[in-house]
């Protein structure tokens, strides 16, 4: 573990030395590769006790490289997207998002079909309401015509009734006149025969 700490410290020191070297270079100066390699070697020399420090850092990080590559692959596959262990393997997140998109897309298609069906149904209902409205209007016209005919028939009936009443009263008057005349005649006959 101390070798890892030493490696981290050496890399940190190297980064500081590189940044100060680069900051000290003028715009027209050229940064050469050997100068950078020299700074890296000097920064890595404190690591370990045998060989050059850079070789020891390469060997130490080389043993970490497969683990880091596996971790990067797992991150790319989305193994760490869910809570829990990486061992509980589920479908990759891009597959889940693709399925979710397909489901939403098919739901959108279904809703579009339902909307078209409802639109057609609404159109048919409007047609039926219009037809029923026309039928009601026709029935209202017929009812008005029948009411007018009934009113006219009642007026005609009232007129005929009045005529019949007047004719009846005339007939009664005539009968009463004739009856009086008959009585007078009978009285006259009785007077004449007596």
mmCIF file of C-alpha atoms in Angstrom:
data_model
loop_
_atom_site.group_PDB
_atom_site.id
_atom_site.type_symbol
_atom_site.label_atom_id
_atom_site.label_comp_id
_atom_site.label_asym_id
_atom_site.label_seq_id
_atom_site.Cartn_x
_atom_site.Cartn_y
_atom_site.Cartn_z
ATOM 1 C CA UNK A 1 0.000 0.000 0.000
ATOM 2 C CA UNK A 2 2.957 2.334 0.689
ATOM 3 C CA UNK A 3 4.201 1.676 -2.856
ATOM 4 C CA UNK A 4 0.820 2.884 -4.178
ATOM 5 C CA UNK A 5 1.061 6.021 -2.007
ATOM 6 C CA UNK A 6 4.628 6.574 -3.220
ATOM 7 C CA UNK A 7 3.476 6.140 -6.818
ATOM 8 C CA UNK A 8 0.673 8.650 -6.323
ATOM 9 C CA UNK A 9 3.024 11.146 -4.673
ATOM 10 C CA UNK A 10 5.616 10.696 -7.453
ATOM 11 C CA UNK A 11 3.016 11.221 -10.177
ATOM 12 C CA UNK A 12 1.715 14.294 -8.364
ATOM 13 C CA UNK A 13 5.226 15.726 -8.054
ATOM 14 C CA UNK A 14 5.874 14.982 -11.733
ATOM 15 C CA UNK A 15 2.668 16.786 -12.721
ATOM 16 C CA UNK A 16 3.664 19.849 -10.668
ATOM 17 C CA UNK A 17 7.188 19.842 -12.169
ATOM 18 C CA UNK A 18 5.792 19.476 -15.713
ATOM 19 C CA UNK A 19 3.336 22.329 -15.241
ATOM 20 C CA UNK A 20 6.062 24.627 -13.854
ATOM 21 C CA UNK A 21 8.390 23.632 -16.733
ATOM 22 C CA UNK A 22 5.695 24.323 -19.332
ATOM 23 C CA UNK A 23 4.779 27.616 -17.636
ATOM 24 C CA UNK A 24 8.429 28.707 -17.805
ATOM 25 C CA UNK A 25 8.742 28.050 -21.533
ATOM 26 C CA UNK A 26 8.312 31.148 -23.724
ATOM 27 C CA UNK A 27 5.901 31.105 -26.654
ATOM 28 C CA UNK A 28 8.686 30.887 -29.220
ATOM 29 C CA UNK A 29 10.598 28.117 -27.396
ATOM 30 C CA UNK A 30 10.085 24.494 -28.384
ATOM 31 C CA UNK A 31 9.225 21.863 -25.783
ATOM 32 C CA UNK A 32 11.276 18.778 -26.571
ATOM 33 C CA UNK A 33 10.358 15.213 -25.757
ATOM 34 C CA UNK A 34 13.696 14.449 -24.028
ATOM 35 C CA UNK A 35 13.144 17.388 -21.652
ATOM 36 C CA UNK A 36 9.703 16.072 -20.703
ATOM 37 C CA UNK A 37 11.063 12.506 -20.276
ATOM 38 C CA UNK A 38 13.826 13.827 -18.032
ATOM 39 C CA UNK A 39 11.276 15.611 -15.796
ATOM 40 C CA UNK A 40 9.162 12.447 -15.599
ATOM 41 C CA UNK A 41 12.176 10.267 -14.695
ATOM 42 C CA UNK A 42 13.312 12.681 -11.976
ATOM 43 C CA UNK A 43 9.802 12.796 -10.534
ATOM 44 C CA UNK A 44 9.451 8.998 -10.520
ATOM 45 C CA UNK A 45 12.889 8.112 -9.093
ATOM 46 C CA UNK A 46 11.821 8.351 -5.421
ATOM 47 C CA UNK A 47 9.430 5.416 -5.935
ATOM 48 C CA UNK A 48 10.718 2.010 -4.809
ATOM 49 C CA UNK A 49 14.232 0.790 -3.996
ATOM 50 C CA UNK A 50 15.444 -1.172 -7.045
ATOM 51 C CA UNK A 51 15.658 -0.141 -10.721
ATOM 52 C CA UNK A 52 14.499 3.173 -12.101
ATOM 53 C CA UNK A 53 11.406 4.745 -10.558
ATOM 54 C CA UNK A 54 9.662 4.936 -13.928
ATOM 55 C CA UNK A 55 10.058 1.164 -14.474
ATOM 56 C CA UNK A 56 8.677 0.456 -11.004
ATOM 57 C CA UNK A 57 5.650 2.747 -11.637
ATOM 58 C CA UNK A 58 5.035 1.002 -14.976
ATOM 59 C CA UNK A 59 5.217 -2.408 -13.285
ATOM 60 C CA UNK A 60 2.932 -1.353 -10.444
ATOM 61 C CA UNK A 61 0.343 0.333 -12.690
ATOM 62 C CA UNK A 62 0.636 -2.568 -15.146
ATOM 63 C CA UNK A 63 -0.783 -4.885 -12.504
ATOM 64 C CA UNK A 64 -3.687 -2.440 -11.990
ATOM 65 C CA UNK A 65 -4.376 -2.056 -15.714
ATOM 66 C CA UNK A 66 -6.517 -5.227 -16.224
ATOM 67 C CA UNK A 67 -8.683 -4.301 -13.215
ATOM 68 C CA UNK A 68 -9.094 -0.748 -14.502
ATOM 69 C CA UNK A 69 -9.938 -2.011 -18.009
ATOM 70 C CA UNK A 70 -12.563 -4.392 -16.579
ATOM 71 C CA UNK A 71 -14.017 -1.564 -14.491
ATOM 72 C CA UNK A 72 -14.162 0.715 -17.561
ATOM 73 C CA UNK A 73 -15.919 -2.034 -19.543
ATOM 74 C CA UNK A 74 -18.404 -2.571 -16.706
ATOM 75 C CA UNK A 75 -19.095 1.171 -16.541
ATOM 76 C CA UNK A 76 -19.576 1.279 -20.302
ATOM 77 C CA UNK A 77 -21.975 -1.680 -20.141
ATOM 78 C CA UNK A 78 -23.903 0.097 -17.374
ATOM 79 C CA UNK A 79 -23.235 -2.466 -14.672
ATOM 80 C CA UNK A 80 -22.880 0.324 -12.110
ATOM 81 C CA UNK A 81 -25.986 2.240 -13.254
ATOM 82 C CA UNK A 82 -28.223 0.419 -10.769
ATOM 83 C CA UNK A 83 -27.732 0.239 -7.057
ATOM 84 C CA UNK A 84 -26.255 -2.969 -5.760
ATOM 85 C CA UNK A 85 -23.493 -5.297 -6.839
ATOM 86 C CA UNK A 86 -22.074 -5.475 -10.324
ATOM 87 C CA UNK A 87 -22.742 -9.216 -10.184
ATOM 88 C CA UNK A 88 -26.507 -8.716 -10.373
ATOM 89 C CA UNK A 89 -26.423 -8.379 -14.127
ATOM 90 C CA UNK A 90 -29.388 -6.925 -15.915
ATOM 91 C CA UNK A 91 -29.826 -5.674 -19.432
ATOM 92 C CA UNK A 92 -27.562 -2.804 -20.439
ATOM 93 C CA UNK A 93 -29.059 0.655 -19.932
ATOM 94 C CA UNK A 94 -29.018 1.451 -23.643
ATOM 95 C CA UNK A 95 -31.169 -1.651 -24.253
ATOM 96 C CA UNK A 96 -33.530 -0.582 -21.472
ATOM 97 C CA UNK A 97 -33.749 2.927 -22.939
ATOM 98 C CA UNK A 98 -34.317 1.492 -26.419
ATOM 99 C CA UNK A 99 -37.117 -0.747 -25.106
ATOM 100 C CA UNK A 100 -38.632 2.177 -23.209
ATOM 101 C CA UNK A 101 -38.497 4.311 -26.371
ATOM 102 C CA UNK A 102 -40.114 1.524 -28.425
ATOM 103 C CA UNK A 103 -42.849 1.112 -25.808
ATOM 104 C CA UNK A 104 -43.497 4.849 -25.775
ATOM 105 C CA UNK A 105 -43.484 4.910 -29.572
ATOM 106 C CA UNK A 106 -45.957 2.010 -29.780
ATOM 107 C CA UNK A 107 -48.069 3.664 -27.068
ATOM 108 C CA UNK A 108 -48.019 6.821 -29.183
ATOM 109 C CA UNK A 109 -49.183 4.804 -32.210
ATOM 110 C CA UNK A 110 -51.962 3.233 -30.164
ATOM 111 C CA UNK A 111 -53.049 6.630 -28.880
ATOM 112 C CA UNK A 112 -52.984 7.984 -32.437
ATOM 113 C CA UNK A 113 -55.225 5.121 -33.618
ATOM 114 C CA UNK A 114 -57.574 5.683 -30.664
ATOM 115 C CA UNK A 115 -57.678 9.403 -31.443
ATOM 116 C CA UNK A 116 -58.534 8.709 -35.095
ATOM 117 C CA UNK A 117 -61.247 6.260 -33.990
ATOM 118 C CA UNK A 118 -62.687 8.799 -31.537
ATOM 119 C CA UNK A 119 -62.523 11.518 -34.207
ATOM 120 C CA UNK A 120 -64.437 9.306 -36.648
ATOM 121 C CA UNK A 121 -66.898 8.339 -33.935
ATOM 122 C CA UNK A 122 -67.371 12.011 -33.036
ATOM 123 C CA UNK A 123 -67.937 12.864 -36.708
ATOM 124 C CA UNK A 124 -70.568 10.111 -37.015
ATOM 125 C CA UNK A 125 -72.268 11.298 -33.815
ATOM 126 C CA UNK A 126 -72.362 14.847 -35.153
ATOM 127 C CA UNK A 127 -73.959 13.563 -38.365
ATOM 128 C CA UNK A 128 -76.539 11.627 -36.354
ATOM 129 C CA UNK A 129 -77.269 14.686 -34.186
ATOM 130 C CA UNK A 130 -77.701 16.795 -37.331
ATOM 131 C CA UNK A 131 -80.094 14.214 -38.834
ATOM 132 C CA UNK A 132 -82.045 13.998 -35.562
ATOM 133 C CA UNK A 133 -82.158 17.798 -35.411
ATOM 134 C CA UNK A 134 -83.590 17.908 -38.931
ATOM 135 C CA UNK A 135 -86.158 15.252 -37.984
ATOM 136 C CA UNK A 136 -87.145 17.221 -34.872
ATOM 137 C CA UNK A 137 -87.408 20.362 -36.983
ATOM 138 C CA UNK A 138 -89.651 18.550 -39.486
ATOM 139 C CA UNK A 139 -91.779 17.179 -36.654
ATOM 140 C CA UNK A 140 -92.059 20.684 -35.175
ATOM 141 C CA UNK A 141 -93.235 22.021 -38.567
ATOM 142 C CA UNK A 142 -95.753 19.182 -38.812
ATOM 143 C CA UNK A 143 -96.967 19.870 -35.275
ATOM 144 C CA UNK A 144 -97.394 23.568 -36.104
ATOM 145 C CA UNK A 145 -99.338 22.672 -39.250
ATOM 146 C CA UNK A 146 -101.560 20.280 -37.304
ATOM 147 C CA UNK A 147 -102.174 22.913 -34.623
ATOM 148 C CA UNK A 148 -103.158 25.427 -37.309
ATOM 149 C CA UNK A 149 -105.481 22.896 -38.931
ATOM 150 C CA UNK A 150 -106.993 22.093 -35.552
ATOM 151 C CA UNK A 151 -107.455 25.797 -34.812
ATOM 152 C CA UNK A 152 -109.016 26.327 -38.241
ATOM 153 C CA UNK A 153 -111.293 23.300 -37.729
ATOM 154 C CA UNK A 154 -112.286 24.602 -34.315
ATOM 155 C CA UNK A 155 -113.013 28.024 -35.768
ATOM 156 C CA UNK A 156 -114.979 26.398 -38.579
ATOM 157 C CA UNK A 157 -116.750 24.219 -36.012
ATOM 158 C CA UNK A 158 -117.462 27.248 -33.827
ATOM 159 C CA UNK A 159 -118.804 29.085 -36.885
ATOM 160 C CA UNK A 160 -120.960 26.132 -37.890
ATOM 161 C CA UNK A 161 -122.156 25.746 -34.309
ATOM 162 C CA UNK A 162 -123.088 29.409 -34.165
ATOM 163 C CA UNK A 163 -124.889 29.025 -37.486
ATOM 164 C CA UNK A 164 -126.692 25.926 -36.251
ATOM 165 C CA UNK A 165 -127.623 27.662 -32.983
ATOM 166 C CA UNK A 166 -128.995 30.641 -34.853
ATOM 167 C CA UNK A 167 -130.874 28.329 -37.220
ATOM 168 C CA UNK A 168 -132.215 26.406 -34.212
ATOM 169 C CA UNK A 169 -133.345 29.593 -32.493
ATOM 170 C CA UNK A 170 -134.961 30.719 -35.750
ATOM 171 C CA UNK A 171 -136.663 27.336 -36.068
ATOM 172 C CA UNK A 172 -137.892 27.551 -32.446
ATOM 173 C CA UNK A 173 -139.149 31.057 -33.075
ATOM 174 C CA UNK A 174 -140.851 29.897 -36.236
ATOM 175 C CA UNK A 175 -142.380 26.908 -34.391
ATOM 176 C CA UNK A 176 -143.554 29.157 -31.599
ATOM 177 C CA UNK A 177 -145.093 31.589 -34.131
ATOM 178 C CA UNK A 178 -146.725 28.706 -35.965
ATOM 179 C CA UNK A 179 -147.947 27.266 -32.685
ATOM 180 C CA UNK A 180 -149.532 30.603 -31.744
ATOM 181 C CA UNK A 181 -151.082 30.873 -35.152
ATOM 182 C CA UNK A 182 -152.485 27.360 -34.823
ATOM 183 C CA UNK A 183 -153.986 28.181 -31.413
ATOM 184 C CA UNK A 184 -155.450 31.365 -32.726
ATOM 185 C CA UNK A 185 -156.833 29.485 -35.641
ATOM 186 C CA UNK A 186 -158.257 26.826 -33.329
ATOM 187 C CA UNK A 187 -159.695 29.503 -31.121
ATOM 188 C CA UNK A 188 -161.183 31.207 -34.136
ATOM 189 C CA UNK A 189 -162.675 27.916 -35.270
ATOM 190 C CA UNK A 190 -164.123 27.346 -31.835
ATOM 191 C CA UNK A 191 -165.587 30.815 -31.887
ATOM 192 C CA UNK A 192 -166.942 30.394 -35.352
ATOM 193 C CA UNK A 193 -168.629 27.066 -34.477
ATOM 194 C CA UNK A 194 -170.162 28.268 -31.374
#
